[in-house]
PDB file of C-alpha atoms in Angstrom:
ATOM      1  CA  MET A 224       3.322  -5.703   0.968  1.00  0.00           C
ATOM      2  CA  ARG A 225       0.267  -5.130  -1.551  1.00  0.00           C
ATOM      3  CA  MET A 226      -0.677  -9.066  -0.868  1.00  0.00           C
ATOM      4  CA  VAL A 227      -0.859  -8.593   2.727  1.00  0.00           C
ATOM      5  CA  ALA A 228      -2.928  -5.285   2.458  1.00  0.00           C
ATOM      6  CA  LEU A 229      -4.984  -7.197   0.303  1.00  0.00           C
ATOM      7  CA  PHE A 230      -5.090 -10.176   2.789  1.00  0.00           C
ATOM      8  CA  LEU A 231      -6.042  -7.743   5.221  1.00  0.00           C
ATOM      9  CA  VAL A 232      -8.748  -6.189   3.298  1.00  0.00           C
ATOM     10  CA  LEU A 233     -10.433  -9.372   2.343  1.00  0.00           C
ATOM     11  CA  ASN A 234     -10.199 -11.061   5.802  1.00  0.00           C
ATOM     12  CA  LEU A 235     -11.101  -7.756   8.030  1.00  0.00           C
ATOM     13  CA  VAL A 236     -14.038  -6.341   5.680  1.00  0.00           C
ATOM     14  CA  PRO A 237     -16.608  -9.467   6.746  1.00  0.00           C
ATOM     15  CA  ILE A 238     -15.390  -8.723  10.328  1.00  0.00           C
ATOM     16  CA  TYR A 239     -15.690  -5.294  10.411  1.00  0.00           C
ATOM     17  CA  SER A 240     -18.708  -4.284   8.002  1.00  0.00           C
ATOM     18  CA  PRO A 241     -20.851  -1.385   8.706  1.00  0.00           C
ATOM     19  CA  ALA A 242     -23.811  -3.412   9.163  1.00  0.00           C
ATOM     20  CA  GLN A 243     -22.086  -4.351  12.695  1.00  0.00           C
ATOM     21  CA  SER A 244     -20.433  -1.097  13.228  1.00  0.00           C
ATOM     22  CA  PRO A 245     -21.526   1.228  15.809  1.00  0.00           C
ATOM     23  CA  THR A 246     -21.128   3.881  13.795  1.00  0.00           C
ATOM     24  CA  GLN A 247     -24.473   3.184  12.116  1.00  0.00           C
ATOM     25  CA  THR A 248     -26.292   4.163  15.091  1.00  0.00           C
ATOM     26  CA  GLU A 249     -24.174   6.964  16.444  1.00  0.00           C
ATOM     27  CA  PRO A 250     -24.132   9.919  14.755  1.00  0.00           C
ATOM     28  CA  GLU A 251     -21.140  11.603  16.363  1.00  0.00           C
ATOM     29  CA  THR A 252     -18.805   8.735  15.142  1.00  0.00           C
ATOM     30  CA  ALA A 253     -20.050   9.370  11.314  1.00  0.00           C
ATOM     31  CA  THR A 254     -17.380  11.846  11.007  1.00  0.00           C
ATOM     32  CA  LYS A 255     -14.869   9.278  12.072  1.00  0.00           C
ATOM     33  CA  ALA A 256     -11.804   8.422   9.710  1.00  0.00           C
ATOM     34  CA  THR A 257     -10.274   4.890   9.530  1.00  0.00           C
ATOM     35  CA  TYR A 258      -6.845   4.012   9.249  1.00  0.00           C
ATOM     36  CA  LEU A 259      -5.283   0.577   8.759  1.00  0.00           C
ATOM     37  CA  VAL A 260      -1.923   0.494  10.381  1.00  0.00           C
ATOM     38  CA  LEU A 261       0.496  -2.357   9.234  1.00  0.00           C
ATOM     39  CA  TYR A 262       3.166  -2.857  11.926  1.00  0.00           C
ATOM     40  CA  ARG A 263       6.425  -4.429  10.502  1.00  0.00           C
ATOM     41  CA  PRO A 264       9.610  -5.864  12.405  1.00  0.00           C
ATOM     42  CA  GLY A 265      11.764  -2.664  13.299  1.00  0.00           C
ATOM     43  CA  PRO A 266      15.437  -2.386  14.746  1.00  0.00           C
ATOM     44  CA  ALA A 267      14.969  -3.578  18.052  1.00  0.00           C
ATOM     45  CA  TRP A 268      12.988  -6.774  16.736  1.00  0.00           C
ATOM     46  CA  LEU A 269      14.683 -10.140  18.076  1.00  0.00           C
ATOM     47  CA  THR A 270      16.012 -11.859  15.296  1.00  0.00           C
ATOM     48  CA  GLY A 271      14.947 -15.396  15.371  1.00  0.00           C
ATOM     49  CA  LYS A 272      11.951 -14.986  17.452  1.00  0.00           C
ATOM     50  CA  SER A 273       8.397 -15.263  16.632  1.00  0.00           C
ATOM     51  CA  VAL A 274       6.076 -12.052  17.045  1.00  0.00           C
ATOM     52  CA  MET A 275       4.696 -13.619  20.120  1.00  0.00           C
ATOM     53  CA  GLU A 276       8.104 -13.756  21.615  1.00  0.00           C
ATOM     54  CA  GLN A 277       8.964 -10.176  21.221  1.00  0.00           C
ATOM     55  CA  PRO A 278       8.928  -7.408  24.182  1.00  0.00           C
ATOM     56  CA  LEU A 279       5.205  -6.518  23.533  1.00  0.00           C
ATOM     57  CA  LYS A 280       3.598  -6.138  26.949  1.00  0.00           C
ATOM     58  CA  GLU A 281       3.643  -2.621  26.993  1.00  0.00           C
ATOM     59  CA  HIS A 282       2.494  -2.389  23.404  1.00  0.00           C
ATOM     60  CA  GLY A 283      -0.703  -4.769  24.538  1.00  0.00           C
ATOM     61  CA  LYS A 284      -1.575  -2.709  27.322  1.00  0.00           C
ATOM     62  CA  TYR A 285      -1.531   0.316  24.859  1.00  0.00           C
ATOM     63  CA  MET A 286      -3.393  -1.597  22.253  1.00  0.00           C
ATOM     64  CA  MET A 287      -6.036  -2.450  25.433  1.00  0.00           C
ATOM     65  CA  SER A 288      -6.682   1.184  26.560  1.00  0.00           C
ATOM     66  CA  LEU A 289      -7.264   2.294  22.614  1.00  0.00           C
ATOM     67  CA  TYR A 290      -9.828  -0.318  22.263  1.00  0.00           C
ATOM     68  CA  ILE A 291     -11.537   0.730  25.585  1.00  0.00           C
ATOM     69  CA  LYS A 292     -11.281   4.322  24.678  1.00  0.00           C
ATOM     70  CA  GLY A 293     -12.795   3.383  20.958  1.00  0.00           C
ATOM     71  CA  SER A 294     -10.125   4.086  19.117  1.00  0.00           C
ATOM     72  CA  MET A 295      -8.958   0.924  18.268  1.00  0.00           C
ATOM     73  CA  LYS A 296     -11.341  -1.175  17.029  1.00  0.00           C
ATOM     74  CA  LEU A 297      -9.419  -4.565  15.453  1.00  0.00           C
ATOM     75  CA  ALA A 298      -5.664  -5.666  15.929  1.00  0.00           C
ATOM     76  CA  GLY A 299      -3.465  -8.323  16.220  1.00  0.00           C
ATOM     77  CA  PRO A 300      -0.483 -10.413  15.044  1.00  0.00           C
ATOM     78  CA  LEU A 301       0.016 -11.224  11.817  1.00  0.00           C
ATOM     79  CA  THR A 302       0.501 -15.072  11.705  1.00  0.00           C
ATOM     80  CA  ASP A 303       3.553 -15.144   9.395  1.00  0.00           C
ATOM     81  CA  ASN A 304       5.451 -13.374  12.260  1.00  0.00           C
ATOM     82  CA  ALA A 305       5.951 -10.744   9.875  1.00  0.00           C
ATOM     83  CA  GLY A 306       4.295  -8.072  12.436  1.00  0.00           C
ATOM     84  CA  GLY A 307       0.963  -7.284  13.054  1.00  0.00           C
ATOM     85  CA  ALA A 308      -2.212  -4.757  11.691  1.00  0.00           C
ATOM     86  CA  VAL A 309      -4.467  -2.179  13.480  1.00  0.00           C
ATOM     87  CA  LEU A 310      -7.602  -0.772  12.496  1.00  0.00           C
ATOM     88  CA  LEU A 311      -8.263   2.530  13.925  1.00  0.00           C
ATOM     89  CA  GLU A 312     -11.203   4.979  13.805  1.00  0.00           C
ATOM     90  CA  VAL A 313     -10.193   8.353  15.018  1.00  0.00           C
ATOM     91  CA  SER A 314     -11.275  12.342  14.246  1.00  0.00           C
ATOM     92  CA  ASN A 315      -8.540  12.936  12.199  1.00  0.00           C
ATOM     93  CA  GLU A 316      -5.056  12.069  10.481  1.00  0.00           C
ATOM     94  CA  ALA A 317      -3.105  13.806  13.002  1.00  0.00           C
ATOM     95  CA  GLU A 318      -4.965  11.619  15.992  1.00  0.00           C
ATOM     96  CA  ALA A 319      -4.056   8.666  14.209  1.00  0.00           C
ATOM     97  CA  LYS A 320      -0.525   9.614  13.897  1.00  0.00           C
ATOM     98  CA  ALA A 321      -0.304  10.589  17.613  1.00  0.00           C
ATOM     99  CA  ILE A 322      -1.378   7.252  18.789  1.00  0.00           C
ATOM    100  CA  VAL A 323       0.990   5.365  16.461  1.00  0.00           C
ATOM    101  CA  ALA A 324       3.647   7.478  17.627  1.00  0.00           C
ATOM    102  CA  ASN A 325       3.112   7.228  21.237  1.00  0.00           C
ATOM    103  CA  ASP A 326       2.833   3.035  20.691  1.00  0.00           C
ATOM    104  CA  PRO A 327       5.870   1.639  22.877  1.00  0.00           C
ATOM    105  CA  ALA A 328       6.767  -0.821  20.676  1.00  0.00           C
ATOM    106  CA  VAL A 329       7.395   2.050  17.695  1.00  0.00           C
ATOM    107  CA  LYS A 330       9.153   4.133  20.431  1.00  0.00           C
ATOM    108  CA  SER A 331      11.275   1.130  21.502  1.00  0.00           C
ATOM    109  CA  GLY A 332      11.770   0.190  17.832  1.00  0.00           C
ATOM    110  CA  VAL A 333      10.373  -3.185  17.926  1.00  0.00           C
ATOM    111  CA  PHE A 334       7.903  -1.768  15.272  1.00  0.00           C
ATOM    112  CA  VAL A 335       7.978   0.105  12.535  1.00  0.00           C
ATOM    113  CA  TYR A 336       4.693   0.960  10.618  1.00  0.00           C
ATOM    114  CA  GLU A 337       2.990   1.752   7.544  1.00  0.00           C
ATOM    115  CA  MET A 338      -0.632   3.906   7.766  1.00  0.00           C
ATOM    116  CA  HIS A 339      -3.114   4.423   5.313  1.00  0.00           C
ATOM    117  CA  PRO A 340      -6.598   5.989   5.294  1.00  0.00           C
ATOM    118  CA  TRP A 341      -9.036   3.133   4.898  1.00  0.00           C
ATOM    119  CA  LYS A 342     -12.437   3.478   3.460  1.00  0.00           C
ATOM    120  CA  LEU A 343     -14.856   0.652   4.715  1.00  0.00           C
ATOM    121  CA  GLN A 344     -17.268  -0.618   2.602  1.00  0.00           C
ATOM    122  CA  PRO A 345     -20.782  -1.185   2.998  1.00  0.00           C
ATOM    123  CA  TRP A 346     -20.535  -4.854   1.793  1.00  0.00           C
ATOM    124  CA  GLU A 347     -23.573  -5.793   3.673  1.00  0.00           C
ATOM    125  CA  LYS A 348     -25.898  -3.147   1.612  1.00  0.00           C
ATOM    126  CA  PHE A 349     -23.901  -4.075  -1.550  1.00  0.00           C
ATOM    127  CA  ALA A 350     -25.006  -8.016  -0.801  1.00  0.00           C
ATOM    128  CA  LYS A 351     -28.479  -7.136   0.111  1.00  0.00           C
ATOM    129  CA  LYS A 352     -28.779  -5.277  -3.300  1.00  0.00           C
ATOM    130  CA  ALA A 353     -27.216  -7.853  -5.499  1.00  0.00           C
ATOM    131  CA  LYS A 354     -29.320 -10.894  -3.933  1.00  0.00           C
ATOM    132  CA  ALA A 355     -32.620  -8.605  -4.535  1.00  0.00           C
ATOM    133  CA  ALA A 356     -31.503  -7.814  -8.072  1.00  0.00           C
ATOM    134  CA  PRO A 357     -33.260  -9.527 -11.030  1.00  0.00           C
ATOM    135  CA  GLN A 358     -31.163 -11.880 -12.599  1.00  0.00           C
TER     136      GLN A 358
END
């Protein structure tokens, strides 16, 4: 489990860095909290089927609605068919929990989940400082 989380951190941080985030220019989002949600096969997971073969149509629609609303920033299946991951940016933990609890794939049991608060590091800023520092 920790390897998957580490993999996600190492792969998502370059894609979703604060330098690219709209939160830098929008003061009202400065108080937003970030959560990483790991979805795993649940009791209704179709054994022997890939993540792309699971009944996730309503889950996909739900994710799209969250993306349009601005609550979901990144999401996608894990390519080893172990589930999926979602990056939420919301007001608080209660909102994050409500979003996941209302996910059709969680409600139907296709997925179970693990949710963690996540502090995204300003790697672009760190890199600029490192490049500018005398060596």
